[in-house]
Amino acid sequence: MSVNNEIQNEGRAATVEKMLPQNGVYASLFDKINLTPVAEIGGLNGFEDNTVMAETSADERVTAAVQVFMQCLHKSGQKVEKLDKTLLDHHIAELDFQISRQLDEVMHNDAFQKVESVWRGLQSLVNKTDFRQNVKLEILDLSKEELRQDFEDSPEIVQSGLYKQTYIAEYDTPGGEPIAAVISAYEFDATAQDVALMRHISKVSAAAHMPFIGSAGPKFFLKETMEEVAAIKDISNYFERAEYIKWQSFRDTDDSRYIGLVMPRVLARLPYGPDTVPVRSFNYVEEVKGPDHNKYLWTHASFAFAANMVKSFINNGWCVQIRGPQAGGAVKDLPIHLYDLGTGNQVKIPSESDDPGNPRV
């Protein structure tokens, strides 16, 4: 086996036959891993392009990897009689570490977390639902902004898409299936825009006798974190502030009874790692520990609340046992993450706040 020292990482093709004879170790290796030796590959710089990577076959990718490995051996200037397994394991671990950090940048990105959060929350609800017990879940792919636009584009509530989808198509149609509740992945605050949206939703929900469950985040309380929300001493008087005039006005309407906001968010999954959620393709260790609150994946409490509604319906035929730790309101089977900061194992509380008080807002 030889290495062509003149081949550089440029965009031109590199002849494999000159670097890795196809009747030698290269061919033998590919035969063992059920791949086919290739005649030529492009320069390694091409792999920085996502389109090129997607169109590159496994044969070419592995050949490129072997090429890099052989070039490293060549540059070392030492004759290698036998590869040290310990050394190989070390370099593989280094690669796993680098890939893990790169993947962390994706997994902890705000936009990605929002998408994964919704799907993880829905997955949790589906996994906790016994569909043999006359329970049906339907998914409506509609963002909060799209729903807001739906109402703004409709001269009257009865002409909105949500009204047609839930009231006309189901509640008001012979043979239709009235919807028991709408569980949303929307987080609301007390701004005039969000209160107006809840007011519109409440009118549709009241017409179809269909409670709507959303979430309240820290911004609802004019705070940035749930820890700050938990520190509010007098939650009742807190809502006497001027910022909540429109919210209090909405609460005084009869239809507001059909809107429920729940909190706090709960842990959607454990961080990836060999002792938590192993990844088979490589040793991915997600860099997340207790203090890294925003690196954990949280999902809306509405999904956990809905799971209790389903459980109550299956047990009683009504969604009545959903409040209080002893009366069906306890949220169970949440992920528990143990982490060590050098002083022994500690537990990450699987909710954003262990006791946000008991705000009935």
GROMACS .gro file of C-alpha atoms in nm:
model
  361
    1MET     CA    1   0.000   0.000   0.000
    2SER     CA    2   0.139   0.342  -0.089
    3VAL     CA    3   0.034   0.703  -0.060
    4ASN     CA    4   0.059   0.952  -0.344
    5ASN     CA    5   0.220   1.250  -0.171
    6GLU     CA    6   0.125   1.483  -0.457
    7ILE     CA    7  -0.249   1.454  -0.406
    8GLN     CA    8  -0.382   1.762  -0.230
    9ASN     CA    9  -0.726   1.845  -0.090
   10GLU     CA   10  -0.843   2.035  -0.394
   11GLY     CA   11  -1.153   2.001  -0.606
   12ARG     CA   12  -0.997   1.773  -0.869
   13ALA     CA   13  -1.033   1.396  -0.882
   14ALA     CA   14  -0.773   1.173  -0.718
   15THR     CA   15  -0.697   0.834  -0.868
   16VAL     CA   16  -0.743   0.568  -0.605
   17GLU     CA   17  -0.546   0.309  -0.799
   18LYS     CA   18  -0.228   0.511  -0.749
   19MET     CA   19  -0.287   0.561  -0.378
   20LEU     CA   20  -0.451   0.238  -0.271
   21PRO     CA   21  -0.393  -0.057  -0.505
   22GLN     CA   22  -0.719  -0.235  -0.567
   23ASN     CA   23  -0.556  -0.576  -0.543
   24GLY     CA   24  -0.411  -0.507  -0.198
   25VAL     CA   25  -0.527  -0.413   0.151
   26TYR     CA   26  -0.773  -0.157   0.017
   27ALA     CA   27  -0.963  -0.415  -0.184
   28SER     CA   28  -0.942  -0.666   0.099
   29LEU     CA   29  -1.083  -0.412   0.347
   30PHE     CA   30  -1.374  -0.322   0.122
   31ASP     CA   31  -1.449  -0.688   0.063
   32LYS     CA   32  -1.478  -0.744   0.439
   33ILE     CA   33  -1.720  -0.453   0.489
   34ASN     CA   34  -1.929  -0.527   0.178
   35LEU     CA   35  -1.828  -0.214  -0.012
   36THR     CA   36  -1.700  -0.173  -0.366
   37PRO     CA   37  -1.360  -0.011  -0.439
   38VAL     CA   38  -1.392   0.304  -0.648
   39ALA     CA   39  -1.172   0.422  -0.933
   40GLU     CA   40  -1.153   0.785  -0.824
   41ILE     CA   41  -1.281   1.034  -0.572
   42GLY     CA   42  -1.305   1.412  -0.565
   43GLY     CA   43  -1.091   1.634  -0.345
   44LEU     CA   44  -1.170   1.627   0.025
   45ASN     CA   45  -1.275   1.993   0.025
   46GLY     CA   46  -1.584   1.886  -0.165
   47PHE     CA   47  -1.715   1.712   0.147
   48GLU     CA   48  -1.768   2.052   0.309
   49ASP     CA   49  -2.064   2.100   0.073
   50ASN     CA   50  -2.386   1.943   0.208
   51THR     CA   51  -2.511   1.865  -0.142
   52VAL     CA   52  -2.190   1.685  -0.233
   53MET     CA   53  -2.205   1.486   0.091
   54ALA     CA   54  -2.565   1.384   0.024
   55GLU     CA   55  -2.478   1.264  -0.327
   56THR     CA   56  -2.157   1.083  -0.228
   57SER     CA   57  -2.184   0.707  -0.198
   58ALA     CA   58  -2.069   0.512   0.107
   59ASP     CA   59  -1.792   0.361  -0.109
   60GLU     CA   60  -1.651   0.706  -0.180
   61ARG     CA   61  -1.686   0.831   0.177
   62VAL     CA   62  -1.501   0.534   0.323
   63THR     CA   63  -1.235   0.560   0.053
   64ALA     CA   64  -1.183   0.926   0.142
   65ALA     CA   65  -1.151   0.830   0.509
   66VAL     CA   66  -0.890   0.566   0.427
   67GLN     CA   67  -0.708   0.823   0.213
   68VAL     CA   68  -0.687   1.067   0.504
   69PHE     CA   69  -0.570   0.792   0.738
   70MET     CA   70  -0.296   0.685   0.497
   71GLN     CA   71  -0.183   1.043   0.450
   72CYS     CA   72  -0.152   1.082   0.827
   73LEU     CA   73   0.064   0.772   0.842
   74HIS     CA   74   0.277   0.899   0.555
   75LYS     CA   75   0.330   1.240   0.717
   76SER     CA   76   0.440   1.077   1.042
   77GLY     CA   77   0.756   0.955   0.862
   78GLN     CA   78   0.751   0.633   1.062
   79LYS     CA   79   0.715   0.282   0.935
   80VAL     CA   80   0.403   0.122   1.075
   81GLU     CA   81   0.428  -0.254   1.112
   82LYS     CA   82   0.107  -0.297   1.311
   83LEU     CA   83  -0.174  -0.063   1.411
   84ASP     CA   84  -0.211  -0.017   1.787
   85LYS     CA   85  -0.573  -0.085   1.887
   86THR     CA   86  -0.540   0.137   2.192
   87LEU     CA   87  -0.419   0.424   1.976
   88LEU     CA   88  -0.702   0.369   1.730
   89ASP     CA   89  -0.957   0.369   2.013
   90HIS     CA   90  -0.807   0.695   2.138
   91HIS     CA   91  -0.844   0.863   1.800
   92ILE     CA   92  -1.198   0.726   1.759
   93ALA     CA   93  -1.287   0.872   2.099
   94GLU     CA   94  -1.142   1.204   1.991
   95LEU     CA   95  -1.354   1.199   1.677
   96ASP     CA   96  -1.663   1.108   1.880
   97PHE     CA   97  -1.592   1.403   2.110
   98GLN     CA   98  -1.556   1.648   1.821
   99ILE     CA   99  -1.872   1.520   1.650
  100SER     CA  100  -2.058   1.538   1.982
  101ARG     CA  101  -1.967   1.904   2.027
  102GLN     CA  102  -2.071   1.984   1.671
  103LEU     CA  103  -2.401   1.801   1.720
  104ASP     CA  104  -2.451   1.987   2.050
  105GLU     CA  105  -2.454   2.313   1.854
  106VAL     CA  106  -2.750   2.180   1.656
  107MET     CA  107  -2.935   2.011   1.942
  108HIS     CA  108  -2.910   2.319   2.165
  109ASN     CA  109  -3.005   2.568   1.898
  110ASP     CA  110  -3.324   2.754   1.998
  111ALA     CA  111  -3.501   2.692   1.666
  112PHE     CA  112  -3.420   2.321   1.673
  113GLN     CA  113  -3.522   2.286   2.037
  114LYS     CA  114  -3.863   2.440   1.962
  115VAL     CA  115  -3.928   2.179   1.694
  116GLU     CA  116  -3.800   1.884   1.896
  117SER     CA  117  -3.990   2.005   2.202
  118VAL     CA  118  -4.325   1.986   2.024
  119TRP     CA  119  -4.262   1.642   1.878
  120ARG     CA  120  -4.128   1.503   2.206
  121GLY     CA  121  -4.431   1.638   2.391
  122LEU     CA  122  -4.666   1.483   2.135
  123GLN     CA  123  -4.474   1.154   2.150
  124SER     CA  124  -4.511   1.148   2.528
  125LEU     CA  125  -4.887   1.203   2.502
  126VAL     CA  126  -4.924   0.930   2.238
  127ASN     CA  127  -4.716   0.684   2.443
  128LYS     CA  128  -4.936   0.743   2.749
  129THR     CA  129  -5.263   0.702   2.559
  130ASP     CA  130  -5.440   0.367   2.540
  131PHE     CA  131  -5.612   0.391   2.203
  132ARG     CA  132  -5.811   0.075   2.274
  133GLN     CA  133  -6.021   0.274   2.523
  134ASN     CA  134  -6.226   0.488   2.284
  135VAL     CA  135  -5.967   0.765   2.274
  136LYS     CA  136  -5.868   0.942   1.955
  137LEU     CA  137  -5.599   1.203   1.895
  138GLU     CA  138  -5.597   1.423   1.586
  139ILE     CA  139  -5.311   1.654   1.492
  140LEU     CA  140  -5.364   2.000   1.346
  141ASP     CA  141  -5.041   2.145   1.206
  142LEU     CA  142  -5.105   2.512   1.279
  143SER     CA  143  -4.865   2.761   1.433
  144LYS     CA  144  -4.976   3.025   1.678
  145GLU     CA  145  -4.913   3.300   1.423
  146GLU     CA  146  -5.112   3.114   1.158
  147LEU     CA  147  -5.406   3.082   1.396
  148ARG     CA  148  -5.382   3.452   1.477
  149GLN     CA  149  -5.383   3.529   1.104
  150ASP     CA  150  -5.684   3.302   1.056
  151PHE     CA  151  -5.890   3.514   1.295
  152GLU     CA  152  -5.759   3.844   1.156
  153ASP     CA  153  -5.855   3.742   0.802
  154SER     CA  154  -6.207   3.640   0.907
  155PRO     CA  155  -6.475   3.915   0.928
  156GLU     CA  156  -6.654   3.709   1.193
  157ILE     CA  157  -6.555   3.427   1.426
  158VAL     CA  158  -6.798   3.191   1.253
  159GLN     CA  159  -6.604   3.236   0.929
  160SER     CA  160  -6.268   3.141   1.078
  161GLY     CA  161  -6.096   2.818   0.984
  162LEU     CA  162  -6.085   2.699   1.345
  163TYR     CA  163  -6.462   2.743   1.378
  164LYS     CA  164  -6.527   2.554   1.056
  165GLN     CA  165  -6.282   2.277   1.150
  166THR     CA  166  -6.410   2.218   1.502
  167TYR     CA  167  -6.770   2.341   1.524
  168ILE     CA  168  -6.921   2.308   1.176
  169ALA     CA  169  -6.734   1.997   1.061
  170GLU     CA  170  -6.773   1.803   1.387
  171TYR     CA  171  -7.006   1.947   1.654
  172ASP     CA  172  -7.274   2.079   1.418
  173THR     CA  173  -7.267   1.796   1.162
  174PRO     CA  174  -7.475   1.476   1.195
  175GLY     CA  175  -7.233   1.188   1.233
  176GLY     CA  176  -6.951   1.422   1.329
  177GLU     CA  177  -6.724   1.357   1.626
  178PRO     CA  178  -6.730   1.653   1.869
  179ILE     CA  179  -6.385   1.739   1.998
  180ALA     CA  180  -6.340   1.693   2.373
  181ALA     CA  181  -6.049   1.937   2.408
  182VAL     CA  182  -5.783   2.115   2.208
  183ILE     CA  183  -5.430   2.072   2.343
  184SER     CA  184  -5.194   2.331   2.203
  185ALA     CA  185  -4.818   2.381   2.201
  186TYR     CA  186  -4.873   2.756   2.227
  187GLU     CA  187  -4.720   2.967   2.501
  188PHE     CA  188  -4.917   3.280   2.587
  189ASP     CA  189  -4.834   3.601   2.766
  190ALA     CA  190  -5.056   3.886   2.885
  191THR     CA  191  -4.990   4.122   2.594
  192ALA     CA  192  -5.288   4.273   2.415
  193GLN     CA  193  -5.212   4.062   2.107
  194ASP     CA  194  -5.212   3.731   2.294
  195VAL     CA  195  -5.517   3.820   2.504
  196ALA     CA  196  -5.705   3.905   2.183
  197LEU     CA  197  -5.609   3.567   2.038
  198MET     CA  198  -5.729   3.385   2.351
  199ARG     CA  199  -6.052   3.583   2.337
  200HIS     CA  200  -6.113   3.462   1.978
  201ILE     CA  201  -6.025   3.103   2.067
  202SER     CA  202  -6.255   3.110   2.370
  203LYS     CA  203  -6.554   3.200   2.152
  204VAL     CA  204  -6.491   2.901   1.925
  205SER     CA  205  -6.430   2.674   2.224
  206ALA     CA  206  -6.751   2.787   2.395
  207ALA     CA  207  -6.955   2.726   2.081
  208ALA     CA  208  -6.817   2.373   2.044
  209HIS     CA  209  -6.801   2.308   2.423
  210MET     CA  210  -6.435   2.232   2.367
  211PRO     CA  211  -6.183   2.345   2.634
  212PHE     CA  212  -5.859   2.487   2.496
  213ILE     CA  213  -5.537   2.417   2.687
  214GLY     CA  214  -5.229   2.630   2.634
  215SER     CA  215  -4.919   2.717   2.836
  216ALA     CA  216  -4.806   3.015   3.038
  217GLY     CA  217  -4.436   3.091   3.042
  218PRO     CA  218  -4.225   3.335   3.244
  219LYS     CA  219  -4.309   3.620   3.007
  220PHE     CA  220  -4.673   3.591   3.114
  221PHE     CA  221  -4.551   3.711   3.453
  222LEU     CA  222  -4.319   3.972   3.301
  223LYS     CA  223  -4.020   3.758   3.402
  224GLU     CA  224  -3.740   3.583   3.216
  225THR     CA  225  -3.717   3.256   3.412
  226MET     CA  226  -3.945   3.034   3.617
  227GLU     CA  227  -3.717   3.087   3.916
  228GLU     CA  228  -3.814   3.454   3.906
  229VAL     CA  229  -4.181   3.357   3.882
  230ALA     CA  230  -4.149   3.134   4.189
  231ALA     CA  231  -4.002   3.428   4.377
  232ILE     CA  232  -4.321   3.635   4.339
  233LYS     CA  233  -4.452   3.660   4.694
  234ASP     CA  234  -4.814   3.767   4.649
  235ILE     CA  235  -4.938   3.625   4.320
  236SER     CA  236  -5.295   3.751   4.368
  237ASN     CA  237  -5.203   4.115   4.410
  238TYR     CA  238  -4.941   4.081   4.136
  239PHE     CA  239  -5.216   4.069   3.875
  240GLU     CA  240  -5.357   4.401   3.988
  241ARG     CA  241  -5.080   4.569   3.789
  242ALA     CA  242  -5.167   4.784   3.487
  243GLU     CA  243  -5.007   4.532   3.252
  244TYR     CA  244  -5.291   4.286   3.328
  245ILE     CA  245  -5.589   4.512   3.261
  246LYS     CA  246  -5.677   4.338   2.934
  247TRP     CA  247  -5.613   3.997   3.089
  248GLN     CA  248  -5.847   4.068   3.378
  249SER     CA  249  -6.107   4.201   3.136
  250PHE     CA  250  -6.085   3.876   2.940
  251ARG     CA  251  -6.115   3.671   3.260
  252ASP     CA  252  -6.445   3.844   3.338
  253THR     CA  253  -6.606   3.706   3.021
  254ASP     CA  254  -6.809   3.387   3.034
  255ASP     CA  255  -6.622   3.230   2.743
  256SER     CA  256  -6.286   3.259   2.926
  257ARG     CA  257  -6.388   2.950   3.123
  258TYR     CA  258  -6.298   2.746   2.816
  259ILE     CA  259  -5.934   2.861   2.819
  260GLY     CA  260  -5.680   2.695   3.047
  261LEU     CA  261  -5.312   2.783   3.078
  262VAL     CA  262  -5.080   2.538   3.253
  263MET     CA  263  -4.721   2.560   3.374
  264PRO     CA  264  -4.428   2.497   3.418
  265ARG     CA  265  -4.260   2.314   3.132
  266VAL     CA  266  -4.137   1.961   3.200
  267LEU     CA  267  -3.830   1.769   3.089
  268ALA     CA  268  -3.892   1.610   2.750
  269ARG     CA  269  -3.601   1.366   2.741
  270LEU     CA  270  -3.273   1.280   2.907
  271PRO     CA  271  -2.949   1.409   2.756
  272TYR     CA  272  -2.789   1.163   2.516
  273GLY     CA  273  -2.510   0.948   2.657
  274PRO     CA  274  -2.407   0.585   2.719
  275ASP     CA  275  -2.572   0.584   3.063
  276THR     CA  276  -2.889   0.774   2.967
  277VAL     CA  277  -2.993   0.753   2.599
  278PRO     CA  278  -2.723   0.562   2.404
  279VAL     CA  279  -2.668   0.641   2.037
  280ARG     CA  280  -2.576   0.337   1.831
  281SER     CA  281  -2.406   0.507   1.536
  282PHE     CA  282  -2.134   0.671   1.751
  283ASN     CA  283  -2.062   0.750   2.114
  284TYR     CA  284  -2.260   1.072   2.140
  285VAL     CA  285  -2.229   1.231   2.484
  286GLU     CA  286  -2.446   1.541   2.503
  287GLU     CA  287  -2.275   1.804   2.716
  288VAL     CA  288  -2.552   1.888   2.962
  289LYS     CA  289  -2.539   1.908   3.339
  290GLY     CA  290  -2.771   2.047   3.603
  291PRO     CA  291  -2.676   2.418   3.586
  292ASP     CA  292  -2.704   2.416   3.204
  293HIS     CA  293  -3.077   2.476   3.227
  294ASN     CA  294  -3.129   2.598   2.871
  295LYS     CA  295  -2.940   2.304   2.723
  296TYR     CA  296  -3.198   2.059   2.855
  297LEU     CA  297  -3.495   1.988   2.630
  298TRP     CA  298  -3.820   2.111   2.786
  299THR     CA  299  -4.170   2.058   2.653
  300HIS     CA  300  -4.501   2.228   2.721
  301ALA     CA  301  -4.691   2.129   3.034
  302SER     CA  302  -5.007   2.108   2.820
  303PHE     CA  303  -4.900   1.765   2.694
  304ALA     CA  304  -4.853   1.632   3.049
  305PHE     CA  305  -5.187   1.784   3.147
  306ALA     CA  306  -5.354   1.618   2.847
  307ALA     CA  307  -5.211   1.280   2.949
  308ASN     CA  308  -5.389   1.315   3.284
  309MET     CA  309  -5.710   1.411   3.105
  310VAL     CA  310  -5.688   1.094   2.897
  311LYS     CA  311  -5.619   0.883   3.205
  312SER     CA  312  -5.919   1.033   3.386
  313PHE     CA  313  -6.144   0.976   3.084
  314ILE     CA  314  -6.040   0.612   3.060
  315ASN     CA  315  -6.098   0.555   3.433
  316ASN     CA  316  -6.418   0.757   3.478
  317GLY     CA  317  -6.561   0.846   3.141
  318TRP     CA  318  -6.502   1.213   3.229
  319CYS     CA  319  -6.195   1.436   3.245
  320VAL     CA  320  -6.257   1.529   3.607
  321GLN     CA  321  -5.967   1.381   3.804
  322ILE     CA  322  -5.699   1.616   3.676
  323ARG     CA  323  -5.614   1.845   3.968
  324GLY     CA  324  -5.410   1.790   4.282
  325PRO     CA  325  -5.143   1.526   4.352
  326GLN     CA  326  -5.392   1.289   4.513
  327ALA     CA  327  -5.680   1.343   4.275
  328GLY     CA  328  -5.528   1.264   3.938
  329GLY     CA  329  -5.323   1.579   3.885
  330ALA     CA  330  -4.982   1.428   3.959
  331VAL     CA  331  -4.754   1.411   3.655
  332LYS     CA  332  -4.563   1.085   3.670
  333ASP     CA  333  -4.288   0.907   3.475
  334LEU     CA  334  -4.093   1.221   3.390
  335PRO     CA  335  -3.726   1.175   3.294
  336ILE     CA  336  -3.488   1.198   3.592
  337HIS     CA  337  -3.134   1.308   3.512
  338LEU     CA  338  -2.850   1.231   3.751
  339TYR     CA  339  -2.536   1.438   3.705
  340ASP     CA  340  -2.209   1.478   3.892
  341LEU     CA  341  -2.025   1.807   3.939
  342GLY     CA  342  -1.754   1.647   4.150
  343THR     CA  343  -1.950   1.620   4.474
  344GLY     CA  344  -2.152   1.308   4.399
  345ASN     CA  345  -2.469   1.248   4.201
  346GLN     CA  346  -2.731   1.522   4.198
  347VAL     CA  347  -3.083   1.517   4.056
  348LYS     CA  348  -3.212   1.758   3.794
  349ILE     CA  349  -3.572   1.843   3.883
  350PRO     CA  350  -3.783   1.737   3.580
  351SER     CA  351  -3.984   2.061   3.581
  352GLU     CA  352  -3.867   2.417   3.533
  353SER     CA  353  -3.967   2.502   3.886
  354ASP     CA  354  -4.024   2.268   4.177
  355ASP     CA  355  -4.288   2.498   4.328
  356PRO     CA  356  -4.411   2.797   4.131
  357GLY     CA  357  -4.665   2.858   4.403
  358ASN     CA  358  -5.029   2.799   4.320
  359PRO     CA  359  -5.113   3.085   4.086
  360ARG     CA  360  -5.472   3.083   3.970
  361VAL     CA  361  -5.444   3.355   3.713
   0.00000   0.00000   0.00000
